[in-house]
Amino acid sequence: MPTSMGSTAIIISVAYSVVVVLGAILAWGLYRSTIRRRAVDTHKLAERERNWLIAVIVALVSLLFATIFFTPYGDSAGNKPVQVVKVTGLQFAWKIQPATVVAGKKVQFDVVSDDVSHGFGVYTKGYKYLFQVQAVPDSVTRVFHTFDEPGVYRILCLEFCGRDHHLMEAQIEVIAAEGSGK
Ligand code: CUA
């Protein structure tokens, strides 16, 4: 095994090995079940089948009620207050209105392009990737994001859009909410 093997490769190898072993055991069990011939008590089998059905229904219903209240809903659910920022990409700049938002409060980005297709990519000050959406002409791409930490965030264009694509950089300032102490 090469020492440079990443943890993902190790996890995949282990998972495959486990699946292969389980598959072999299952295949062997199935094979054995076809050669063993015993007298069959159909009443007992029917009863067992019904008990399994009940067990599965009980398990599924319990799982449903144990998890449904933790299911995350899409950002489009409800009309919570949001800060709306209009983003326009153009060769070769970003118009961001307004370019200052408040931390901890959801921001709705409405992203369009004035000319060709651009990639609206948002990064931290240290260029850690946060999210990206396409900026296309004649159609608004809406994306929501909540900046938890105040500071400067960077906007980069993530789609090659022409000669000065690499110059399409801008920033958003995230300020602390009043009374947050940050
Ligand atoms: Cu705009 Cu690349």
Short mmCIF file of N, CA and C and ligand atoms in Angstrom, two decimals:
data_model
loop_
_atom_site.label_atom_id
_atom_site.label_comp_id
_atom_site.label_asym_id
_atom_site.label_seq_id
_atom_site.Cartn_x
_atom_site.Cartn_y
_atom_site.Cartn_z
N MET A 1 0.85 -1.20 0.00
CA MET A 1 0.00 0.00 0.00
C MET A 1 0.88 1.25 0.00
N PRO A 2 0.74 2.13 -0.98
CA PRO A 2 1.59 3.33 -1.00
C PRO A 2 1.29 4.21 0.21
N THR A 3 2.31 4.83 0.73
CA THR A 3 2.13 5.65 1.94
C THR A 3 1.34 6.91 1.65
N SER A 4 1.25 7.30 0.36
CA SER A 4 0.55 8.53 0.04
C SER A 4 -0.96 8.33 -0.09
N MET A 5 -1.42 7.11 0.17
CA MET A 5 -2.86 6.81 0.03
C MET A 5 -3.69 7.72 0.94
N GLY A 6 -4.61 8.44 0.36
CA GLY A 6 -5.42 9.37 1.15
C GLY A 6 -6.44 8.64 2.00
N SER A 7 -6.99 9.37 2.98
CA SER A 7 -7.96 8.73 3.87
C SER A 7 -9.22 8.32 3.12
N THR A 8 -9.58 9.08 2.08
CA THR A 8 -10.77 8.72 1.29
C THR A 8 -10.55 7.37 0.60
N ALA A 9 -9.33 7.18 0.04
CA ALA A 9 -9.01 5.92 -0.63
C ALA A 9 -9.06 4.76 0.35
N ILE A 10 -8.59 5.00 1.57
CA ILE A 10 -8.61 3.95 2.60
C ILE A 10 -10.06 3.59 2.95
N ILE A 11 -10.88 4.64 3.15
CA ILE A 11 -12.29 4.40 3.50
C ILE A 11 -12.97 3.60 2.39
N ILE A 12 -12.71 3.98 1.12
CA ILE A 12 -13.34 3.28 0.00
C ILE A 12 -12.86 1.83 -0.04
N SER A 13 -11.56 1.60 0.15
CA SER A 13 -11.03 0.24 0.13
C SER A 13 -11.66 -0.62 1.22
N VAL A 14 -11.74 -0.05 2.43
CA VAL A 14 -12.32 -0.80 3.55
C VAL A 14 -13.79 -1.09 3.27
N ALA A 15 -14.52 -0.06 2.77
CA ALA A 15 -15.95 -0.23 2.49
C ALA A 15 -16.16 -1.32 1.44
N TYR A 16 -15.33 -1.31 0.38
CA TYR A 16 -15.44 -2.34 -0.66
C TYR A 16 -15.18 -3.72 -0.10
N SER A 17 -14.13 -3.83 0.76
CA SER A 17 -13.80 -5.13 1.35
C SER A 17 -14.97 -5.64 2.18
N VAL A 18 -15.56 -4.75 2.98
CA VAL A 18 -16.69 -5.15 3.82
C VAL A 18 -17.84 -5.63 2.95
N VAL A 19 -18.13 -4.87 1.86
CA VAL A 19 -19.23 -5.25 0.97
C VAL A 19 -18.96 -6.60 0.32
N VAL A 20 -17.70 -6.83 -0.10
CA VAL A 20 -17.35 -8.10 -0.75
C VAL A 20 -17.55 -9.25 0.23
N VAL A 21 -17.07 -9.09 1.48
CA VAL A 21 -17.20 -10.16 2.47
C VAL A 21 -18.68 -10.42 2.78
N LEU A 22 -19.46 -9.34 3.00
CA LEU A 22 -20.89 -9.51 3.29
C LEU A 22 -21.60 -10.17 2.12
N GLY A 23 -21.23 -9.76 0.91
CA GLY A 23 -21.83 -10.34 -0.30
C GLY A 23 -21.54 -11.82 -0.39
N ALA A 24 -20.29 -12.21 -0.08
CA ALA A 24 -19.91 -13.62 -0.13
C ALA A 24 -20.71 -14.42 0.88
N ILE A 25 -20.84 -13.86 2.11
CA ILE A 25 -21.61 -14.56 3.16
C ILE A 25 -23.06 -14.73 2.73
N LEU A 26 -23.63 -13.66 2.17
CA LEU A 26 -25.03 -13.69 1.72
C LEU A 26 -25.20 -14.74 0.62
N ALA A 27 -24.25 -14.74 -0.35
CA ALA A 27 -24.34 -15.69 -1.45
C ALA A 27 -24.27 -17.12 -0.93
N TRP A 28 -23.37 -17.34 0.01
CA TRP A 28 -23.21 -18.67 0.59
C TRP A 28 -24.49 -19.09 1.32
N GLY A 29 -25.05 -18.17 2.08
CA GLY A 29 -26.30 -18.44 2.81
C GLY A 29 -27.43 -18.78 1.85
N LEU A 30 -27.51 -18.02 0.76
CA LEU A 30 -28.57 -18.27 -0.22
C LEU A 30 -28.38 -19.66 -0.85
N TYR A 31 -27.13 -19.96 -1.17
CA TYR A 31 -26.83 -21.25 -1.77
C TYR A 31 -27.23 -22.37 -0.83
N ARG A 32 -26.87 -22.22 0.47
CA ARG A 32 -27.20 -23.25 1.45
C ARG A 32 -28.71 -23.41 1.58
N SER A 33 -29.43 -22.28 1.52
CA SER A 33 -30.88 -22.36 1.71
C SER A 33 -31.55 -23.12 0.57
N THR A 34 -30.87 -23.18 -0.59
CA THR A 34 -31.49 -23.88 -1.72
C THR A 34 -31.26 -25.38 -1.65
N ILE A 35 -30.21 -25.80 -0.89
CA ILE A 35 -29.96 -27.25 -0.85
C ILE A 35 -30.57 -27.92 0.37
N ARG A 36 -30.92 -27.11 1.40
CA ARG A 36 -31.55 -27.72 2.58
C ARG A 36 -33.03 -27.90 2.31
N ARG A 37 -33.52 -29.10 2.42
CA ARG A 37 -34.94 -29.32 2.16
C ARG A 37 -35.59 -29.88 3.41
N ARG A 38 -36.35 -29.03 4.09
CA ARG A 38 -37.02 -29.52 5.29
C ARG A 38 -38.52 -29.44 5.06
N ALA A 39 -39.24 -30.10 5.94
CA ALA A 39 -40.69 -30.00 5.87
C ALA A 39 -41.06 -28.56 6.19
N VAL A 40 -41.96 -27.98 5.40
CA VAL A 40 -42.27 -26.56 5.56
C VAL A 40 -43.60 -26.39 6.27
N ASP A 41 -43.54 -25.62 7.37
CA ASP A 41 -44.77 -25.31 8.11
C ASP A 41 -45.24 -23.93 7.63
N THR A 42 -46.19 -23.95 6.69
CA THR A 42 -46.58 -22.68 6.06
C THR A 42 -47.27 -21.73 7.04
N HIS A 43 -47.97 -22.29 8.04
CA HIS A 43 -48.63 -21.42 9.02
C HIS A 43 -47.61 -20.63 9.81
N LYS A 44 -46.55 -21.37 10.19
CA LYS A 44 -45.50 -20.72 10.97
C LYS A 44 -44.80 -19.65 10.13
N LEU A 45 -44.56 -19.98 8.84
CA LEU A 45 -43.90 -19.01 7.96
C LEU A 45 -44.76 -17.76 7.78
N ALA A 46 -46.08 -17.98 7.62
CA ALA A 46 -46.99 -16.84 7.43
C ALA A 46 -46.98 -15.96 8.67
N GLU A 47 -46.95 -16.61 9.84
CA GLU A 47 -46.95 -15.85 11.09
C GLU A 47 -45.67 -15.03 11.21
N ARG A 48 -44.55 -15.70 10.85
CA ARG A 48 -43.26 -15.01 10.92
C ARG A 48 -43.23 -13.81 9.97
N GLU A 49 -43.78 -14.03 8.78
CA GLU A 49 -43.81 -12.96 7.79
C GLU A 49 -44.60 -11.75 8.31
N ARG A 50 -45.74 -12.06 8.95
CA ARG A 50 -46.58 -10.98 9.47
C ARG A 50 -45.84 -10.24 10.59
N ASN A 51 -45.15 -10.98 11.45
CA ASN A 51 -44.41 -10.34 12.54
C ASN A 51 -43.31 -9.43 12.00
N TRP A 52 -42.63 -9.90 10.95
CA TRP A 52 -41.60 -9.06 10.33
C TRP A 52 -42.20 -7.80 9.74
N LEU A 53 -43.34 -7.95 9.10
CA LEU A 53 -44.00 -6.79 8.50
C LEU A 53 -44.32 -5.76 9.58
N ILE A 54 -44.88 -6.24 10.70
CA ILE A 54 -45.21 -5.33 11.81
C ILE A 54 -43.94 -4.66 12.33
N ALA A 55 -42.87 -5.47 12.48
CA ALA A 55 -41.61 -4.91 12.99
C ALA A 55 -41.08 -3.82 12.07
N VAL A 56 -41.16 -4.06 10.76
CA VAL A 56 -40.65 -3.07 9.80
C VAL A 56 -41.50 -1.80 9.85
N ILE A 57 -42.83 -1.97 9.90
CA ILE A 57 -43.71 -0.79 9.96
C ILE A 57 -43.42 0.02 11.22
N VAL A 58 -43.30 -0.67 12.37
CA VAL A 58 -43.02 0.02 13.63
C VAL A 58 -41.68 0.76 13.53
N ALA A 59 -40.66 0.09 12.95
CA ALA A 59 -39.34 0.71 12.83
C ALA A 59 -39.39 1.95 11.94
N LEU A 60 -40.10 1.84 10.81
CA LEU A 60 -40.16 2.98 9.88
C LEU A 60 -40.93 4.15 10.47
N VAL A 61 -42.07 3.85 11.13
CA VAL A 61 -42.87 4.92 11.72
C VAL A 61 -42.08 5.59 12.85
N SER A 62 -41.37 4.80 13.66
CA SER A 62 -40.57 5.41 14.75
C SER A 62 -39.48 6.28 14.17
N LEU A 63 -38.81 5.78 13.12
CA LEU A 63 -37.75 6.57 12.49
C LEU A 63 -38.30 7.87 11.93
N LEU A 64 -39.48 7.77 11.30
CA LEU A 64 -40.11 8.96 10.73
C LEU A 64 -40.32 10.03 11.79
N PHE A 65 -40.95 9.63 12.93
CA PHE A 65 -41.25 10.63 13.96
C PHE A 65 -40.01 11.06 14.72
N ALA A 66 -38.98 10.21 14.76
CA ALA A 66 -37.76 10.58 15.48
C ALA A 66 -36.93 11.57 14.68
N THR A 67 -37.12 11.61 13.36
CA THR A 67 -36.23 12.45 12.55
C THR A 67 -36.92 13.61 11.84
N ILE A 68 -38.26 13.53 11.65
CA ILE A 68 -38.90 14.51 10.76
C ILE A 68 -38.78 15.94 11.30
N PHE A 69 -38.71 16.08 12.63
CA PHE A 69 -38.65 17.45 13.17
C PHE A 69 -37.27 18.06 13.03
N PHE A 70 -36.29 17.24 12.65
CA PHE A 70 -34.94 17.76 12.46
C PHE A 70 -34.62 17.95 10.98
N THR A 71 -35.58 17.62 10.13
CA THR A 71 -35.33 17.74 8.70
C THR A 71 -35.17 19.21 8.32
N PRO A 72 -34.05 19.56 7.68
CA PRO A 72 -33.88 20.97 7.30
C PRO A 72 -34.78 21.31 6.11
N TYR A 73 -35.33 22.50 6.17
CA TYR A 73 -36.17 22.93 5.06
C TYR A 73 -35.39 23.89 4.18
N GLY A 74 -35.78 24.01 2.95
CA GLY A 74 -35.12 24.91 2.01
C GLY A 74 -35.24 26.35 2.47
N ASP A 75 -34.32 27.18 1.97
CA ASP A 75 -34.33 28.58 2.35
C ASP A 75 -35.55 29.31 1.84
N SER A 76 -36.25 28.69 0.90
CA SER A 76 -37.42 29.36 0.36
C SER A 76 -38.63 29.20 1.28
N ALA A 77 -38.51 28.31 2.28
CA ALA A 77 -39.64 28.08 3.19
C ALA A 77 -39.82 29.28 4.11
N GLY A 78 -41.07 29.71 4.27
CA GLY A 78 -41.36 30.83 5.16
C GLY A 78 -40.84 32.14 4.58
N ASN A 79 -41.24 33.27 5.18
CA ASN A 79 -40.67 34.53 4.72
C ASN A 79 -39.97 35.22 5.85
N LYS A 80 -38.82 34.67 6.19
CA LYS A 80 -38.01 35.31 7.23
C LYS A 80 -37.38 36.56 6.62
N PRO A 81 -37.08 37.57 7.46
CA PRO A 81 -36.46 38.78 6.91
C PRO A 81 -35.08 38.48 6.36
N VAL A 82 -34.78 39.01 5.20
CA VAL A 82 -33.47 38.80 4.59
C VAL A 82 -32.90 40.14 4.15
N GLN A 83 -31.60 40.16 3.94
CA GLN A 83 -30.93 41.32 3.36
C GLN A 83 -30.75 40.98 1.90
N VAL A 84 -31.24 41.87 1.03
CA VAL A 84 -31.15 41.58 -0.40
C VAL A 84 -29.96 42.30 -1.00
N VAL A 85 -29.12 41.54 -1.70
CA VAL A 85 -27.97 42.12 -2.39
C VAL A 85 -28.11 41.80 -3.88
N LYS A 86 -28.06 42.86 -4.70
CA LYS A 86 -28.17 42.66 -6.14
C LYS A 86 -26.76 42.59 -6.72
N VAL A 87 -26.48 41.50 -7.40
CA VAL A 87 -25.14 41.29 -7.95
C VAL A 87 -25.23 41.27 -9.48
N THR A 88 -24.42 42.10 -10.12
CA THR A 88 -24.38 42.08 -11.58
C THR A 88 -22.95 41.84 -12.04
N GLY A 89 -22.77 40.82 -12.86
CA GLY A 89 -21.46 40.55 -13.43
C GLY A 89 -21.38 41.18 -14.80
N LEU A 90 -20.24 41.78 -15.12
CA LEU A 90 -20.05 42.33 -16.46
C LEU A 90 -18.56 42.29 -16.79
N GLN A 91 -18.26 42.26 -18.07
CA GLN A 91 -16.85 42.23 -18.48
C GLN A 91 -16.21 43.58 -18.19
N PHE A 92 -15.31 43.75 -17.16
CA PHE A 92 -14.84 42.68 -16.31
C PHE A 92 -14.88 43.18 -14.87
N ALA A 93 -16.05 43.19 -14.29
CA ALA A 93 -16.21 43.71 -12.93
C ALA A 93 -17.48 43.14 -12.30
N TRP A 94 -17.62 43.38 -11.02
CA TRP A 94 -18.85 43.02 -10.32
C TRP A 94 -19.50 44.27 -9.76
N LYS A 95 -20.81 44.41 -9.97
CA LYS A 95 -21.56 45.48 -9.29
C LYS A 95 -22.28 44.80 -8.14
N ILE A 96 -22.04 45.25 -6.92
CA ILE A 96 -22.64 44.62 -5.75
C ILE A 96 -23.35 45.69 -4.94
N GLN A 97 -24.68 45.57 -4.89
CA GLN A 97 -25.47 46.63 -4.27
C GLN A 97 -26.45 46.07 -3.24
N PRO A 98 -26.26 46.33 -1.94
CA PRO A 98 -25.13 47.04 -1.34
C PRO A 98 -23.99 46.06 -1.08
N ALA A 99 -22.80 46.59 -0.87
CA ALA A 99 -21.63 45.73 -0.67
C ALA A 99 -21.33 45.52 0.81
N THR A 100 -22.26 45.96 1.66
CA THR A 100 -22.09 45.75 3.10
C THR A 100 -23.34 45.07 3.65
N VAL A 101 -23.13 43.99 4.39
CA VAL A 101 -24.26 43.29 5.00
C VAL A 101 -23.93 43.02 6.47
N VAL A 102 -24.96 42.54 7.19
CA VAL A 102 -24.79 42.31 8.63
C VAL A 102 -24.59 40.81 8.89
N ALA A 103 -23.66 40.52 9.78
CA ALA A 103 -23.37 39.12 10.12
C ALA A 103 -24.56 38.47 10.84
N GLY A 104 -24.70 37.17 10.64
CA GLY A 104 -25.71 36.40 11.36
C GLY A 104 -27.12 36.55 10.82
N LYS A 105 -27.28 37.34 9.76
CA LYS A 105 -28.61 37.54 9.18
C LYS A 105 -28.56 37.09 7.73
N LYS A 106 -29.57 36.34 7.34
CA LYS A 106 -29.55 35.75 6.00
C LYS A 106 -29.46 36.79 4.89
N VAL A 107 -28.62 36.51 3.91
CA VAL A 107 -28.48 37.40 2.75
C VAL A 107 -29.05 36.70 1.52
N GLN A 108 -29.89 37.42 0.80
CA GLN A 108 -30.42 36.90 -0.46
C GLN A 108 -29.66 37.58 -1.59
N PHE A 109 -28.91 36.79 -2.35
CA PHE A 109 -28.18 37.33 -3.49
C PHE A 109 -29.01 37.11 -4.74
N ASP A 110 -29.29 38.19 -5.46
CA ASP A 110 -29.96 38.07 -6.76
C ASP A 110 -28.90 38.38 -7.82
N VAL A 111 -28.50 37.31 -8.52
CA VAL A 111 -27.32 37.41 -9.37
C VAL A 111 -27.70 37.38 -10.85
N VAL A 112 -27.22 38.38 -11.60
CA VAL A 112 -27.46 38.40 -13.05
C VAL A 112 -26.17 38.81 -13.76
N SER A 113 -26.21 38.75 -15.09
CA SER A 113 -25.09 39.23 -15.88
C SER A 113 -25.57 40.27 -16.87
N ASP A 114 -24.70 41.24 -17.13
CA ASP A 114 -25.02 42.28 -18.10
C ASP A 114 -24.62 41.88 -19.51
N ASP A 115 -23.76 40.85 -19.61
CA ASP A 115 -23.27 40.47 -20.93
C ASP A 115 -23.19 38.94 -21.07
N VAL A 116 -22.02 38.39 -20.79
CA VAL A 116 -21.85 36.93 -20.97
C VAL A 116 -22.03 36.23 -19.63
N SER A 117 -21.88 34.92 -19.64
CA SER A 117 -22.02 34.14 -18.42
C SER A 117 -20.78 34.27 -17.54
N HIS A 118 -21.02 34.55 -16.25
CA HIS A 118 -19.92 34.64 -15.27
C HIS A 118 -20.21 33.67 -14.13
N GLY A 119 -19.18 33.39 -13.35
CA GLY A 119 -19.38 32.56 -12.17
C GLY A 119 -19.20 33.41 -10.92
N PHE A 120 -20.29 33.56 -10.13
CA PHE A 120 -20.23 34.37 -8.92
C PHE A 120 -19.75 33.47 -7.77
N GLY A 121 -18.46 33.58 -7.45
CA GLY A 121 -17.88 32.74 -6.41
C GLY A 121 -17.56 33.57 -5.18
N VAL A 122 -17.97 33.09 -4.01
CA VAL A 122 -17.74 33.83 -2.77
C VAL A 122 -16.74 33.08 -1.89
N TYR A 123 -15.75 33.82 -1.43
CA TYR A 123 -14.66 33.26 -0.63
C TYR A 123 -14.47 34.08 0.64
N THR A 124 -13.81 33.48 1.61
CA THR A 124 -13.40 34.24 2.80
C THR A 124 -12.22 35.11 2.40
N LYS A 125 -11.79 35.95 3.35
CA LYS A 125 -10.63 36.81 3.09
C LYS A 125 -9.40 35.97 2.74
N GLY A 126 -9.28 34.80 3.35
CA GLY A 126 -8.13 33.92 3.10
C GLY A 126 -8.36 32.97 1.93
N TYR A 127 -9.32 33.29 1.08
CA TYR A 127 -9.65 32.51 -0.13
C TYR A 127 -10.12 31.10 0.17
N LYS A 128 -10.85 30.95 1.27
CA LYS A 128 -11.50 29.65 1.51
C LYS A 128 -12.86 29.73 0.82
N TYR A 129 -13.11 28.76 -0.06
CA TYR A 129 -14.34 28.76 -0.87
C TYR A 129 -15.59 28.62 -0.01
N LEU A 130 -16.61 29.44 -0.29
CA LEU A 130 -17.89 29.31 0.44
C LEU A 130 -19.00 28.77 -0.47
N PHE A 131 -19.25 29.45 -1.58
CA PHE A 131 -20.29 28.96 -2.50
C PHE A 131 -20.16 29.67 -3.83
N GLN A 132 -20.83 29.16 -4.85
CA GLN A 132 -20.84 29.85 -6.13
C GLN A 132 -22.13 29.56 -6.88
N VAL A 133 -22.57 30.53 -7.70
CA VAL A 133 -23.69 30.32 -8.61
C VAL A 133 -23.34 30.98 -9.94
N GLN A 134 -24.08 30.62 -10.96
CA GLN A 134 -23.84 31.24 -12.27
C GLN A 134 -24.52 32.60 -12.34
N ALA A 135 -23.84 33.53 -13.00
CA ALA A 135 -24.44 34.82 -13.32
C ALA A 135 -24.71 34.78 -14.82
N VAL A 136 -25.99 34.72 -15.20
CA VAL A 136 -26.31 34.61 -16.62
C VAL A 136 -27.19 35.80 -17.03
N PRO A 137 -27.16 36.15 -18.33
CA PRO A 137 -27.98 37.28 -18.79
C PRO A 137 -29.47 36.94 -18.74
N ASP A 138 -30.29 37.94 -18.47
CA ASP A 138 -31.76 37.85 -18.57
C ASP A 138 -32.42 36.86 -17.62
N SER A 139 -31.68 36.41 -16.60
CA SER A 139 -32.30 35.48 -15.67
C SER A 139 -31.61 35.64 -14.32
N VAL A 140 -32.42 35.80 -13.26
CA VAL A 140 -31.84 36.02 -11.93
C VAL A 140 -31.59 34.68 -11.26
N THR A 141 -30.36 34.48 -10.81
CA THR A 141 -30.06 33.30 -10.00
C THR A 141 -30.10 33.75 -8.54
N ARG A 142 -30.96 33.13 -7.76
CA ARG A 142 -31.10 33.54 -6.36
C ARG A 142 -30.41 32.53 -5.46
N VAL A 143 -29.60 33.02 -4.55
CA VAL A 143 -28.92 32.12 -3.61
C VAL A 143 -28.90 32.80 -2.25
N PHE A 144 -29.02 31.98 -1.20
CA PHE A 144 -29.04 32.53 0.16
C PHE A 144 -27.77 32.12 0.89
N HIS A 145 -27.26 33.03 1.69
CA HIS A 145 -26.12 32.68 2.53
C HIS A 145 -26.13 33.55 3.77
N THR A 146 -25.77 32.95 4.89
CA THR A 146 -25.64 33.72 6.13
C THR A 146 -24.17 33.76 6.51
N PHE A 147 -23.62 34.96 6.60
CA PHE A 147 -22.23 35.11 7.03
C PHE A 147 -22.22 35.15 8.55
N ASP A 148 -21.61 34.16 9.16
CA ASP A 148 -21.60 34.12 10.63
C ASP A 148 -20.56 35.05 11.22
N GLU A 149 -19.45 35.22 10.50
CA GLU A 149 -18.35 36.03 11.03
C GLU A 149 -18.23 37.35 10.27
N PRO A 150 -18.11 38.47 11.01
CA PRO A 150 -17.86 39.75 10.34
C PRO A 150 -16.48 39.72 9.67
N GLY A 151 -16.32 40.58 8.69
CA GLY A 151 -15.02 40.65 8.02
C GLY A 151 -15.20 40.90 6.54
N VAL A 152 -14.09 40.82 5.82
CA VAL A 152 -14.12 41.05 4.38
C VAL A 152 -14.23 39.69 3.68
N TYR A 153 -15.12 39.61 2.71
CA TYR A 153 -15.27 38.38 1.91
C TYR A 153 -14.98 38.75 0.46
N ARG A 154 -14.43 37.76 -0.25
CA ARG A 154 -13.99 38.05 -1.61
C ARG A 154 -14.91 37.43 -2.66
N ILE A 155 -15.07 38.15 -3.74
CA ILE A 155 -15.85 37.66 -4.87
C ILE A 155 -14.88 37.41 -6.03
N LEU A 156 -14.93 36.22 -6.59
CA LEU A 156 -14.12 35.93 -7.77
C LEU A 156 -15.03 35.43 -8.88
N CYS A 157 -14.61 35.66 -10.13
CA CYS A 157 -15.37 35.09 -11.24
C CYS A 157 -14.86 33.67 -11.48
N LEU A 158 -15.79 32.72 -11.52
CA LEU A 158 -15.39 31.32 -11.63
C LEU A 158 -15.72 30.73 -13.00
N GLU A 159 -15.99 31.61 -13.97
CA GLU A 159 -16.18 31.08 -15.31
C GLU A 159 -15.40 31.96 -16.27
N PHE A 160 -14.63 31.32 -17.15
CA PHE A 160 -13.83 32.11 -18.07
C PHE A 160 -14.76 32.92 -18.96
N CYS A 161 -14.58 34.27 -18.93
CA CYS A 161 -15.54 35.13 -19.61
C CYS A 161 -14.86 36.12 -20.54
N GLY A 162 -13.56 35.95 -20.75
CA GLY A 162 -12.90 36.87 -21.67
C GLY A 162 -11.50 37.21 -21.21
N ARG A 163 -10.92 38.16 -21.90
CA ARG A 163 -9.51 38.47 -21.72
C ARG A 163 -9.17 38.80 -20.26
N ASP A 164 -10.00 39.59 -19.59
CA ASP A 164 -9.67 40.04 -18.24
C ASP A 164 -10.48 39.32 -17.16
N HIS A 165 -10.87 38.10 -17.47
CA HIS A 165 -11.62 37.26 -16.51
C HIS A 165 -10.98 37.27 -15.12
N HIS A 166 -9.64 37.14 -15.12
CA HIS A 166 -8.92 37.04 -13.84
C HIS A 166 -8.96 38.34 -13.04
N LEU A 167 -9.41 39.42 -13.65
CA LEU A 167 -9.48 40.69 -12.92
C LEU A 167 -10.83 40.89 -12.24
N MET A 168 -11.76 39.98 -12.49
CA MET A 168 -13.10 40.13 -11.91
C MET A 168 -13.09 39.74 -10.44
N GLU A 169 -12.60 40.66 -9.64
CA GLU A 169 -12.53 40.42 -8.21
C GLU A 169 -13.21 41.58 -7.51
N ALA A 170 -13.95 41.28 -6.46
CA ALA A 170 -14.61 42.34 -5.70
C ALA A 170 -14.70 41.87 -4.26
N GLN A 171 -15.29 42.69 -3.41
CA GLN A 171 -15.46 42.20 -2.05
C GLN A 171 -16.75 42.66 -1.40
N ILE A 172 -17.12 41.92 -0.38
CA ILE A 172 -18.30 42.24 0.40
C ILE A 172 -17.82 42.43 1.83
N GLU A 173 -18.34 43.45 2.49
CA GLU A 173 -17.95 43.63 3.87
C GLU A 173 -19.10 43.16 4.75
N VAL A 174 -18.76 42.33 5.71
CA VAL A 174 -19.78 41.85 6.64
C VAL A 174 -19.49 42.51 7.99
N ILE A 175 -20.48 43.27 8.45
CA ILE A 175 -20.26 43.98 9.72
C ILE A 175 -21.03 43.27 10.84
N ALA A 176 -20.56 43.46 12.06
CA ALA A 176 -21.20 42.82 13.21
C ALA A 176 -22.58 43.41 13.41
N ALA A 177 -23.52 42.54 13.81
CA ALA A 177 -24.87 43.04 14.10
C ALA A 177 -24.80 43.90 15.35
N GLU A 178 -25.65 44.93 15.40
CA GLU A 178 -25.66 45.81 16.57
C GLU A 178 -25.99 45.00 17.81
N GLY A 179 -25.19 45.21 18.86
CA GLY A 179 -25.45 44.53 20.12
C GLY A 179 -24.95 43.10 20.18
N SER A 180 -24.24 42.68 19.12
CA SER A 180 -23.73 41.30 19.14
C SER A 180 -22.41 41.21 19.90
N GLY A 181 -21.76 42.38 20.11
CA GLY A 181 -20.51 42.40 20.84
C GLY A 181 -19.33 41.93 20.02
N LYS A 182 -19.54 41.67 18.73
CA LYS A 182 -18.43 41.19 17.91
C LYS A 182 -17.64 42.34 17.30
CU1 CUA B 1 -16.41 36.94 -15.46
CU2 CUA B 1 -14.83 35.28 -15.66
#
